[in-house]
Amino acid sequence: MTRNIIFFVLFFSICTLFAEHVVVRFDNPSDEIISKFTANEYDVASYKPGEYLDIVVPMDEYNDLLESGYSVRITQTEEQLKVNLNSGTDLAGYRDYEEFLAELQQIEIDYPDICKLYDIGDSWGKIYSDNGNTNYDDFQHEIWALKISDNVELEEDEPGIYYLAEHHAREPISLEVVMTVLEHILDNYGTDPAITDNINNQQVWFVPLVNPNGHKVVTDEVETMWRKNIRDNNENGSLNVTGYNPSDGVDPNRNYDWEWGGASTSWTSETYQGPSAFSEPETQAVQELMAAHHFVAGLSYHSYSELILYPFGYADGVIAPDQAALSELCTDMAVTISGQYGGTYTPQASWALYPCTGTTDDYAYGMYGIFSYTIELATEFIPPAYQVEDICLNNIEASMIMLDRTSHSILLGHVTDSDSGLPIQAEIFVAGIDDTGVYRNPYISDQEFGTYYRLLTDGVYDVSFQAYGYEAQTFENVIITSDDQTVLDVVLSNGSATASVSGVISDANTGLPIENAVVELLDYGIPAVTTNAQGEYTINNVFEYSYDMQIYADDYASIQIQVDITEQTTELDFDLYELDDGTFESGVLGGCWVFGGNADWQIDPTVAYEGFLSIRSGSIGDNQNSDIEVSLYVANEDEISFSRKVSSEADYDYLKFYIDGELQDLWSGNEDWSVQTYPVTAGVHTFQWSYVKDGGVANGSDCGWIDNILLPTSAIMVSPSILDFLSIEDCIDGKSFVINNNFDVPVTMNDITQTGSVFEWYIDDFNLELPYILEAGEELEFLVKVALTTENRSREILSENLIISTDNGNKYVTINFDETLNVGTEDNPLVFETEFYGNYPNPFNPSTTFKFSLRSNSQVELNIYNIKGQLVKTLINKELQAGFHSVIWNGENNSGKPATSGIYFSIVDAYNEGLDFTSIKKVILLK
Ligand SMILES: [Zn+2]
């Protein structure tokens, strides 16, 4: 009996021993070792190029590495880190959550004029405990932010700077450094002129403990190698952070939403990226802070490596547009920080170290252009307590360089409206910077103040300011110097929508024009147009601007492209590629496919789900990807299906499927063909298949395959999808359209519903008996005529619909009567009623169109009055003929000055012998 118990205890302690984590070091690692051991499945502690690579592993994996012949040595153990945490002497060492919070609260009391403490979010522990789970009662931590500025209660028109620390639990030295920086500022505010100026003229935010739950796991020595937060991944309601493969926690520094999704998808991984971007309260808190304040630059502290990293970092070779200025500030800071054993910190682009996705810096810079840096402090996760003060003091100068960065080599100013003087959100484009490197969001002046800040290197730049509805302005030879700020306040004037774009849409293979292709300038409410029989389109009366333009047609891959419409008339022709049938049996990958990543997908003649051919991902190396995508217009709610097969390293190399950039599914390991189906909404969508590898191991054929893609089509295809009735002949002669059952099953047409409140339409010679079985592939042609009743001949018809219901999952097709019916001809004069239709758009800015019709020739006045009843503008005062009329108001009053924002009234008066007609409509001018 006693012997059994002893045996059991011994066995248990051996398990614990092997689950103990250690840092192991590869000295002078080869490229092969770097590539293998910086992959997602490894917990990389530090990498110093040319010196060493450190990874964290359980003890028994260390033994495995030795047995596999790797030359590694242990540099840090949990035992040693515990000793480092608690010096056992009178040294301060590391503070815990309670001490940290008490200090922040005391600071707020001691410096009420310049400090304000904010609770910016609950940790998971707080959330779980609030939900009644007592296992988390010791983890009821908040995420705290301290703001330092004069007028600290106000959001002022000033740049923001941030100092963040301890995203990673086992890096408490970062908290110590940021608290030291904070104390240094407070000690010197009011006496040091530079620090005083920088606090008075900036808004400085400190979040010294981003991950308070994880911090407690480390400071309580539950698991001193813990990195993540404590998200309850396995939902067992209790903390799982110890042992061999603890299941809880997300790595907050892999959870930000810029190129999120490339880090580990495994709960047990120390770099688990979370179930979705910004799934974690810690990253949400920082995100909300960034969104609410106009940050220009900031530091996020980690340990260890004695490095400073600047964005981007999400993939190899992702050079930031601001690389020169980012790197200059990085070096300026790095050379001031002494290393623990000589030398100074190393400045480096983040991607050049090893790629990782979802980081703070990539998000801050990609989203807002914030010059965000990671400082990797010290030479071990938790340096011994006696080194803490030294490391903190060594970092002050760099933090003050950051604090002072907006005082020089910067372009800043306000962008305002020439009429109202109000701020404008304009894009600030610096030539030679913003047209280089990989994508980040454009710099936009802020909404509240119209302020912008651009950190640059010294030199001479051409800078453009552009906002929708305004005339763009370019300033040449703007001088930036290291002595001072360069201030450039910009006033933009309203533009006029006189530009137009036109061109021809053709089939890329045949060169023939495509009729009924849709061309659209996105985001600004500009109506789409369709091509005529010659493939021609024209969009008139738009502002000169840089637009996203979308072109699509049935059975063709769509295109979305950014176009600059800068001339009065811009000619843009496009070729569309017809969609492949998705079986790949032709042996050709047509032009509708767009390849991305490091290798193209190819036809594979050796494997197929059906038939003989499929497509497979290209051959790629570590940390690479091979993408294929197609974009198309989907007329009605539908689905996409395809067969997929994968052969890869399980849980690390994946075949992934995305719709519009949103991950739908991912597969790894050895999985045979299976059919996948996903719902798709109406509209233009992009479908992407991507094979993605991390570093290191490759297994199986190391690729993914796709076959039998059934791209979404409507249950019933209707062409053309829009019927234009542009003339009376169109109404009388009718327009034909074709219904085609593109499903491979029959569809029952149950009902044909007629709608249309102000006019009648009918399908000529309609003689189908309902319900009608529309066989797979069957085509029906219909002729639609529009009958105008006498009393309704003057009506405008907008987007009335013909709806054909079917019983197949309630799918239906809609045909848009998308044009106005207001044209008579000599042979068929239309009899109009006298009516005032008001203006469109309404509210409007900068111009709007009034429409009215007259039954007979009349004397007409159309006047605009303000809300006090004062006449603002006379648009018409003359005799007009019977028929349809329209007039544009450009928002100017009778003196040619722009009218102010607000409510107006438009009044139409029409008289003749038999008529005295008056109608009043409200008009809203919005600026
Ligand atoms: Zn870290």
Short mmCIF file of N, CA, C and O in Angstrom, two decimals, residues 777-820:
data_model
loop_
_atom_site.label_atom_id
_atom_site.label_comp_id
_atom_site.label_asym_id
_atom_site.label_seq_id
_atom_site.Cartn_x
_atom_site.Cartn_y
_atom_site.Cartn_z
N GLY A 777 -31.31 23.49 -67.75
CA GLY A 777 -30.80 23.99 -69.02
C GLY A 777 -31.85 24.60 -69.92
O GLY A 777 -31.52 25.15 -70.98
N GLU A 778 -33.13 24.52 -69.54
CA GLU A 778 -34.18 25.06 -70.41
C GLU A 778 -34.15 26.58 -70.44
O GLU A 778 -33.90 27.24 -69.43
N GLU A 779 -34.47 27.09 -71.62
CA GLU A 779 -34.45 28.53 -71.83
C GLU A 779 -35.83 28.99 -72.26
O GLU A 779 -36.45 28.34 -73.09
N LEU A 780 -36.33 30.05 -71.68
CA LEU A 780 -37.61 30.62 -72.10
C LEU A 780 -37.40 32.07 -72.47
O LEU A 780 -36.70 32.80 -71.75
N GLU A 781 -38.01 32.48 -73.57
CA GLU A 781 -37.88 33.88 -73.94
C GLU A 781 -39.23 34.58 -73.71
O GLU A 781 -40.28 34.05 -74.06
N PHE A 782 -39.16 35.73 -73.12
CA PHE A 782 -40.37 36.52 -72.86
C PHE A 782 -40.23 37.89 -73.48
O PHE A 782 -39.13 38.41 -73.63
N LEU A 783 -41.39 38.44 -73.81
CA LEU A 783 -41.42 39.80 -74.28
C LEU A 783 -42.19 40.62 -73.25
O LEU A 783 -43.30 40.27 -72.87
N VAL A 784 -41.59 41.70 -72.77
CA VAL A 784 -42.25 42.55 -71.78
C VAL A 784 -42.65 43.85 -72.44
O VAL A 784 -41.84 44.49 -73.12
N LYS A 785 -43.91 44.19 -72.29
CA LYS A 785 -44.35 45.50 -72.77
C LYS A 785 -44.84 46.30 -71.58
O LYS A 785 -45.28 45.74 -70.58
N VAL A 786 -44.78 47.60 -71.70
CA VAL A 786 -45.27 48.46 -70.64
C VAL A 786 -46.45 49.27 -71.19
O VAL A 786 -46.32 49.93 -72.21
N ALA A 787 -47.59 49.14 -70.57
CA ALA A 787 -48.77 49.89 -71.00
C ALA A 787 -48.95 51.07 -70.08
O ALA A 787 -49.07 50.91 -68.87
N LEU A 788 -48.97 52.25 -70.65
CA LEU A 788 -49.16 53.44 -69.84
C LEU A 788 -50.62 53.83 -69.87
O LEU A 788 -51.20 54.05 -70.92
N THR A 789 -51.21 53.91 -68.71
CA THR A 789 -52.59 54.39 -68.67
C THR A 789 -52.57 55.91 -68.82
O THR A 789 -51.56 56.56 -68.52
N THR A 790 -53.67 56.45 -69.28
CA THR A 790 -53.70 57.88 -69.57
C THR A 790 -53.29 58.73 -68.36
O THR A 790 -52.45 59.60 -68.45
N GLU A 791 -53.87 58.38 -67.22
CA GLU A 791 -53.60 59.22 -66.06
C GLU A 791 -52.18 59.06 -65.52
O GLU A 791 -51.74 59.84 -64.71
N ASN A 792 -51.50 58.03 -65.96
CA ASN A 792 -50.17 57.79 -65.40
C ASN A 792 -49.04 58.02 -66.41
O ASN A 792 -47.91 57.68 -66.15
N ARG A 793 -49.37 58.61 -67.52
CA ARG A 793 -48.33 58.72 -68.53
C ARG A 793 -47.20 59.65 -68.13
O ARG A 793 -46.15 59.63 -68.74
N SER A 794 -47.44 60.47 -67.15
CA SER A 794 -46.38 61.39 -66.78
C SER A 794 -45.53 60.83 -65.64
O SER A 794 -44.61 61.47 -65.18
N ARG A 795 -45.82 59.65 -65.18
CA ARG A 795 -45.10 59.15 -64.00
C ARG A 795 -43.68 58.73 -64.35
O ARG A 795 -43.40 58.25 -65.42
N GLU A 796 -42.87 58.89 -63.33
CA GLU A 796 -41.52 58.40 -63.43
C GLU A 796 -41.52 57.01 -62.81
O GLU A 796 -42.11 56.81 -61.76
N ILE A 797 -40.88 56.08 -63.44
CA ILE A 797 -40.88 54.72 -62.90
C ILE A 797 -39.45 54.37 -62.52
O ILE A 797 -38.56 54.39 -63.34
N LEU A 798 -39.25 54.12 -61.25
CA LEU A 798 -37.90 53.83 -60.78
C LEU A 798 -37.86 52.44 -60.14
O LEU A 798 -38.60 52.16 -59.21
N SER A 799 -37.02 51.60 -60.67
CA SER A 799 -36.74 50.32 -60.05
C SER A 799 -37.98 49.52 -59.67
O SER A 799 -38.08 48.98 -58.59
N GLU A 800 -38.95 49.52 -60.54
CA GLU A 800 -40.06 48.60 -60.33
C GLU A 800 -39.59 47.21 -60.74
O GLU A 800 -38.75 47.04 -61.62
N ASN A 801 -40.15 46.23 -60.10
CA ASN A 801 -39.58 44.90 -60.30
C ASN A 801 -40.57 43.89 -60.84
O ASN A 801 -41.75 43.92 -60.52
N LEU A 802 -40.07 43.03 -61.64
CA LEU A 802 -40.78 41.84 -62.04
C LEU A 802 -40.19 40.69 -61.23
O LEU A 802 -39.00 40.46 -61.24
N ILE A 803 -41.03 40.00 -60.50
CA ILE A 803 -40.51 38.94 -59.64
C ILE A 803 -41.10 37.61 -60.06
O ILE A 803 -42.31 37.46 -60.19
N ILE A 804 -40.24 36.65 -60.29
CA ILE A 804 -40.69 35.31 -60.63
C ILE A 804 -40.30 34.40 -59.48
O ILE A 804 -39.12 34.20 -59.21
N SER A 805 -41.28 33.90 -58.79
CA SER A 805 -40.98 33.03 -57.65
C SER A 805 -40.74 31.61 -58.13
O SER A 805 -41.30 31.17 -59.12
N THR A 806 -39.93 30.89 -57.42
CA THR A 806 -39.73 29.47 -57.70
C THR A 806 -39.80 28.74 -56.38
O THR A 806 -39.74 29.36 -55.32
N ASP A 807 -39.88 27.43 -56.44
CA ASP A 807 -39.97 26.69 -55.19
C ASP A 807 -38.62 26.17 -54.74
O ASP A 807 -38.52 25.44 -53.79
N ASN A 808 -37.57 26.55 -55.43
CA ASN A 808 -36.26 26.01 -55.08
C ASN A 808 -35.60 26.90 -54.04
O ASN A 808 -34.93 27.87 -54.37
N GLY A 809 -35.82 26.57 -52.79
CA GLY A 809 -35.22 27.34 -51.71
C GLY A 809 -35.64 28.79 -51.74
O GLY A 809 -34.88 29.67 -51.39
N ASN A 810 -36.87 29.05 -52.20
CA ASN A 810 -37.38 30.42 -52.29
C ASN A 810 -36.48 31.34 -53.11
O ASN A 810 -36.39 32.52 -52.85
N LYS A 811 -35.79 30.77 -54.07
CA LYS A 811 -35.00 31.64 -54.92
C LYS A 811 -35.94 32.42 -55.82
O LYS A 811 -37.04 31.98 -56.14
N TYR A 812 -35.54 33.57 -56.19
CA TYR A 812 -36.36 34.33 -57.12
C TYR A 812 -35.43 35.18 -57.97
O TYR A 812 -34.28 35.40 -57.62
N VAL A 813 -35.95 35.61 -59.07
CA VAL A 813 -35.18 36.53 -59.89
C VAL A 813 -35.91 37.86 -59.93
O VAL A 813 -37.11 37.92 -59.85
N THR A 814 -35.14 38.87 -60.04
CA THR A 814 -35.69 40.21 -60.10
C THR A 814 -35.19 40.88 -61.36
O THR A 814 -34.01 40.82 -61.67
N ILE A 815 -36.10 41.47 -62.08
CA ILE A 815 -35.69 42.26 -63.23
C ILE A 815 -35.95 43.70 -62.91
O ILE A 815 -37.06 44.08 -62.55
N ASN A 816 -34.93 44.50 -63.00
CA ASN A 816 -35.08 45.90 -62.67
C ASN A 816 -35.49 46.71 -63.88
O ASN A 816 -34.83 46.65 -64.91
N PHE A 817 -36.54 47.46 -63.73
CA PHE A 817 -36.85 48.50 -64.70
C PHE A 817 -36.14 49.73 -64.17
O PHE A 817 -36.68 50.47 -63.35
N ASP A 818 -34.93 49.89 -64.60
CA ASP A 818 -34.03 50.75 -63.85
C ASP A 818 -33.93 52.16 -64.41
O ASP A 818 -33.16 52.96 -63.94
N GLU A 819 -34.69 52.43 -65.45
CA GLU A 819 -34.57 53.75 -66.06
C GLU A 819 -35.88 54.50 -65.96
O GLU A 819 -36.93 53.93 -65.69
N THR A 820 -35.81 55.76 -66.20
CA THR A 820 -37.02 56.57 -66.12
C THR A 820 -37.80 56.45 -67.41
O THR A 820 -37.26 56.21 -68.48
#
